Structure formats: C-alpha cells, structure tokens
Short mmCIF file of C-alpha atoms and ligand atoms in Angstrom, two decimals:
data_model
loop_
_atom_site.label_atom_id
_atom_site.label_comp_id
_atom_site.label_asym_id
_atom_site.label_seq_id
_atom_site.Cartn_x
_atom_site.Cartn_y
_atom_site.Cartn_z
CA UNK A 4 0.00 0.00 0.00
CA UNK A 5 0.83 3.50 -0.77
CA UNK A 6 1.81 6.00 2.22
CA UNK A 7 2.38 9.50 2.90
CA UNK A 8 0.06 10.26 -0.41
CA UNK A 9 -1.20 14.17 -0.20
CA UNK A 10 -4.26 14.74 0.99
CA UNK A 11 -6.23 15.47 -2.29
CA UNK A 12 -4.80 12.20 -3.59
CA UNK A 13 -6.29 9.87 -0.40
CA UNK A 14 -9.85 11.83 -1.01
CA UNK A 15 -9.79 11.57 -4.98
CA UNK A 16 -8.87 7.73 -4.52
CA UNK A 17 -12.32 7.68 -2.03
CA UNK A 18 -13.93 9.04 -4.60
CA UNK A 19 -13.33 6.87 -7.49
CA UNK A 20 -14.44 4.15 -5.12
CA UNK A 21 -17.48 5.29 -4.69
CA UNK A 22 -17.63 5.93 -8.89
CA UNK A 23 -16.60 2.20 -9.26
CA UNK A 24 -20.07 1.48 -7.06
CA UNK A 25 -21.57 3.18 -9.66
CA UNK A 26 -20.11 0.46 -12.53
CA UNK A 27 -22.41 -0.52 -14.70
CA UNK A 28 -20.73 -3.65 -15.86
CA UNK A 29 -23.85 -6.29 -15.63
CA UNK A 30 -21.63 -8.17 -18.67
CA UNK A 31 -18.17 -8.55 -17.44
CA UNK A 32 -19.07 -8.08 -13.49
CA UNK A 33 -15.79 -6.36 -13.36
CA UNK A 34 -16.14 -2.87 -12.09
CA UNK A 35 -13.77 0.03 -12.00
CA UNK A 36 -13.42 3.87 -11.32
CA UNK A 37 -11.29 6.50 -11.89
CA UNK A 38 -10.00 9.92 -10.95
CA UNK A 39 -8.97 12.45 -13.03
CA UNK A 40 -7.15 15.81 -11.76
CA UNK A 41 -6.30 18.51 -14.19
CA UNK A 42 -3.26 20.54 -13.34
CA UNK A 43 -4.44 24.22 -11.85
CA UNK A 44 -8.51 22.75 -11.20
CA UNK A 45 -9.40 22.51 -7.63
CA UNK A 46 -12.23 20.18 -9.04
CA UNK A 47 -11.71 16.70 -9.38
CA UNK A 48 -13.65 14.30 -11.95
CA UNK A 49 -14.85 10.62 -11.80
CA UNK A 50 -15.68 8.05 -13.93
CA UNK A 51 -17.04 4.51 -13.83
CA UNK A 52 -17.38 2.02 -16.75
CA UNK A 53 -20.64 1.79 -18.11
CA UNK A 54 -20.96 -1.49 -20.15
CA UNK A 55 -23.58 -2.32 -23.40
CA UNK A 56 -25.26 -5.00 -25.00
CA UNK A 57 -23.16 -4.56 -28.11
CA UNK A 58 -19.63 -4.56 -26.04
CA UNK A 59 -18.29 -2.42 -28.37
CA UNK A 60 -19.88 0.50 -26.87
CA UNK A 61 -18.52 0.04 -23.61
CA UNK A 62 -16.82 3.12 -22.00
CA UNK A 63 -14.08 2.27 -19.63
CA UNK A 64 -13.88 4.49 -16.45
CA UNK A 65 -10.49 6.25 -17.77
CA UNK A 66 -12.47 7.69 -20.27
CA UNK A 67 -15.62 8.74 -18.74
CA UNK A 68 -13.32 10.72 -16.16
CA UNK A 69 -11.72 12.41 -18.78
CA UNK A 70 -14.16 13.21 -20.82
CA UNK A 71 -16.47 14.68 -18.13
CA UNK A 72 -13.35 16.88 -17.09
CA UNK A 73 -12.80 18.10 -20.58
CA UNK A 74 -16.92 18.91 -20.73
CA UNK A 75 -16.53 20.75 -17.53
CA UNK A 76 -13.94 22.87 -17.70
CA UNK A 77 -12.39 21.92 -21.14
CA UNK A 78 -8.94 20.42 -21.93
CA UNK A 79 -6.46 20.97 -19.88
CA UNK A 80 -2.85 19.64 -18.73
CA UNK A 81 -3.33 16.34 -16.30
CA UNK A 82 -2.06 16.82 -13.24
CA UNK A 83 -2.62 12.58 -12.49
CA UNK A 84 -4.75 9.92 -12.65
CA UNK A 85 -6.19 7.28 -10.36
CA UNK A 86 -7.69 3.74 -11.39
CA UNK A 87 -9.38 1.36 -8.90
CA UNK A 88 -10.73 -1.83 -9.35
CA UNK A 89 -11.74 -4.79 -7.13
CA UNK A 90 -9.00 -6.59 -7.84
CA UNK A 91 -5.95 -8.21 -6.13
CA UNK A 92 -3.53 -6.55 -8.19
CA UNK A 93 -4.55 -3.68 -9.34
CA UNK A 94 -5.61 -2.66 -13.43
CA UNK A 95 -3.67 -0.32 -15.57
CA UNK A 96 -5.64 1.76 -17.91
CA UNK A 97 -6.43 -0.15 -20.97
CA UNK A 98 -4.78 0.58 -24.62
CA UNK A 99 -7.44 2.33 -26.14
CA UNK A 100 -7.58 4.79 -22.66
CA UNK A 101 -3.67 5.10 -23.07
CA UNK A 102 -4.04 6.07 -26.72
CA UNK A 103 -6.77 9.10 -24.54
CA UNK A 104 -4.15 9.89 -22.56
CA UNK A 105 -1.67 10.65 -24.83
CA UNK A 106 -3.31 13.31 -25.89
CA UNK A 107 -2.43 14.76 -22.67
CA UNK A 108 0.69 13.36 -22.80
CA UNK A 109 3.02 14.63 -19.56
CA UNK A 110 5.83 11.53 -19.57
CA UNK A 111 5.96 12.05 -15.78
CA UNK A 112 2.53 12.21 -15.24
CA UNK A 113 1.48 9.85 -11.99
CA UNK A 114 -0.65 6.99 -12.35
CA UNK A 115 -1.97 5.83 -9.22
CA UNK A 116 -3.36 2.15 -9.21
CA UNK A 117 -5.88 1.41 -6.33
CA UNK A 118 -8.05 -1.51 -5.21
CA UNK A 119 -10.70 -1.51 -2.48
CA UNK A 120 -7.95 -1.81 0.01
CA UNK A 121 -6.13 1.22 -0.97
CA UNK A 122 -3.23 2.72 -3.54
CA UNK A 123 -0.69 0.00 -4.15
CA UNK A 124 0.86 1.13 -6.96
CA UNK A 125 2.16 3.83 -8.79
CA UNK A 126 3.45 4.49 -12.54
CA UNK A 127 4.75 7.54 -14.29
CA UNK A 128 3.42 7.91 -17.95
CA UNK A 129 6.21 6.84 -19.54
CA UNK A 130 6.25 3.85 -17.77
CA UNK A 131 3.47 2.55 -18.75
CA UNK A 132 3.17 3.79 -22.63
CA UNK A 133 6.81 4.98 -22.90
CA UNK A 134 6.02 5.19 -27.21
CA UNK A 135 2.98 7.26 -27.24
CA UNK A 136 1.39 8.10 -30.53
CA UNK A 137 0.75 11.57 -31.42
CA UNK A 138 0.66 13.57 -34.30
CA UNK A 139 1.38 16.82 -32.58
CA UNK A 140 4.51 15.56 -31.04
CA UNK A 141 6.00 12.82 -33.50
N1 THU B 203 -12.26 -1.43 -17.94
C1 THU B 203 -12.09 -0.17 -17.46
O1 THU B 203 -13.06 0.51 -17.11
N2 THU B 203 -10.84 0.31 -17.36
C2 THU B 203 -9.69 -0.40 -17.64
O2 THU B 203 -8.60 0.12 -17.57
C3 THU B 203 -9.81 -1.80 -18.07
C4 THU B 203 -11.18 -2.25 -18.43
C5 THU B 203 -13.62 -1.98 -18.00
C6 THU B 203 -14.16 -2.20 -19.37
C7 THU B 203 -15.16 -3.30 -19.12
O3 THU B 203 -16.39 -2.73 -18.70
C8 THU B 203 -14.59 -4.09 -17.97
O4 THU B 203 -13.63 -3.23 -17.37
C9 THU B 203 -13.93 -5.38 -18.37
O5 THU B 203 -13.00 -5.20 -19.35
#
C-alpha cells in the first residue's frame, strides 16, 4: 500500500471508489473507477465504466473521467490519474484509454493504481506507454 500520499490524492482515490459502485458492468461483473485531476482545477472528476449489449460501446472508467473533465472545464494539462478496481492486483488503464491519454501526454505524469484496500501502486506515464502516438509531437 501506498503512504504519505497528499491529501487530495487519499480523497480523490475515495472518490473513485465510490464511482466504481456506480459500474455498470452487468456483462463482465468487473467494475472500475477512476479519478482524473487537471493541473491548476481545484475540481476533481470521476468516472465509472458503463458497459452495453453490443460490447463495443462500452466506455471504460479512464475515459468517462476524462471526458467529463474536458466537458466541464475543457482540456487541460493532467495533473494525475487514479484507477481502482476490485482486484488483487490492481488494473492499468487499458490501450485504447492510453491512446486518450496521450493526448495529454506529460511523460511524468502519476498513475496511481488502487483496489478496495487502498493505492498499491504507482506508474509515471512513460512507464506505462513509454512510445505514445501523437501527431502533434511525433
Ligand atoms: N475497464 C475499465 O473501465 N478500465 C480499464 O482500464 C480496463 C477495463 C472496463 C471495461 C469493461 O467494462 C470491464 O472493465 C472489463 O474489461
């Protein structure tokens, strides 16, 4: 377990928790949420993944914390990013999220992986998706 996390870190990663009660994942049964905190917004956003009949349309929570940040207050720099699931060892964001995130690509960027127990683990960017693609940068 993670210690000596700041204090907007601890309450962000209580929040997600209560986003990944809100999964709606009746298909795979495997629920997670996610934090997202923009650098220079007080406000932090959450996200749980919301599953469909087709499967296709599934939106992980990575995603739906981003993309109710950028409707709020618009794009901005990520400051980090926090993923819990109910797992043992806790899930990284998936490809297709890392390919979202790259768009805000910050190589240092923390990645805080989290299961009901707490924050075990966490990545830089880089780390994780060292090779991002992105036309704006390659
Ligand atoms: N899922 C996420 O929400 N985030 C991840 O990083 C990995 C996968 C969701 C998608 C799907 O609803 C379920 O977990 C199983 O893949």
């Amino acid at each position: 377990m993670l210690e000596n996390l700041r204090q907007d870190v601890v309450d962000a990663y209580k929040n997600a928790l209560a986003a990944l009660e809100n999964s709606y994942s009746p298909y795979s049964h495997f629920k997670v949420g996610a934090a997202v905190k923009f650098k220079g917004v007080e406000q932090v956003f959450y996200g749980c993944n919301v599953e469909n009949a087709s499967y296709g349309a599934t939106i992980c929570a990575e995603r739906n914390a981003i993309w109710s940040g950028v409707a709020a207050v618009g794009k901005q720099d990520m400051e980090y990013l926090i993923v819990v699931a109910d797992q043992k060892d806790p899930v990284p964001p998936c490809a297709l999220c890392l390919q979202v995130i790259s768009e805000f690509y910050d190589a240092e960027m923390p990645i805080y992986l989290g299961n009901l127990q707490g924050l075990q683990k966490v990545y830089k960017l880089k780390e994780i998706l060292p090779v991002p693609f992105n036309s704006f940068v390659a």
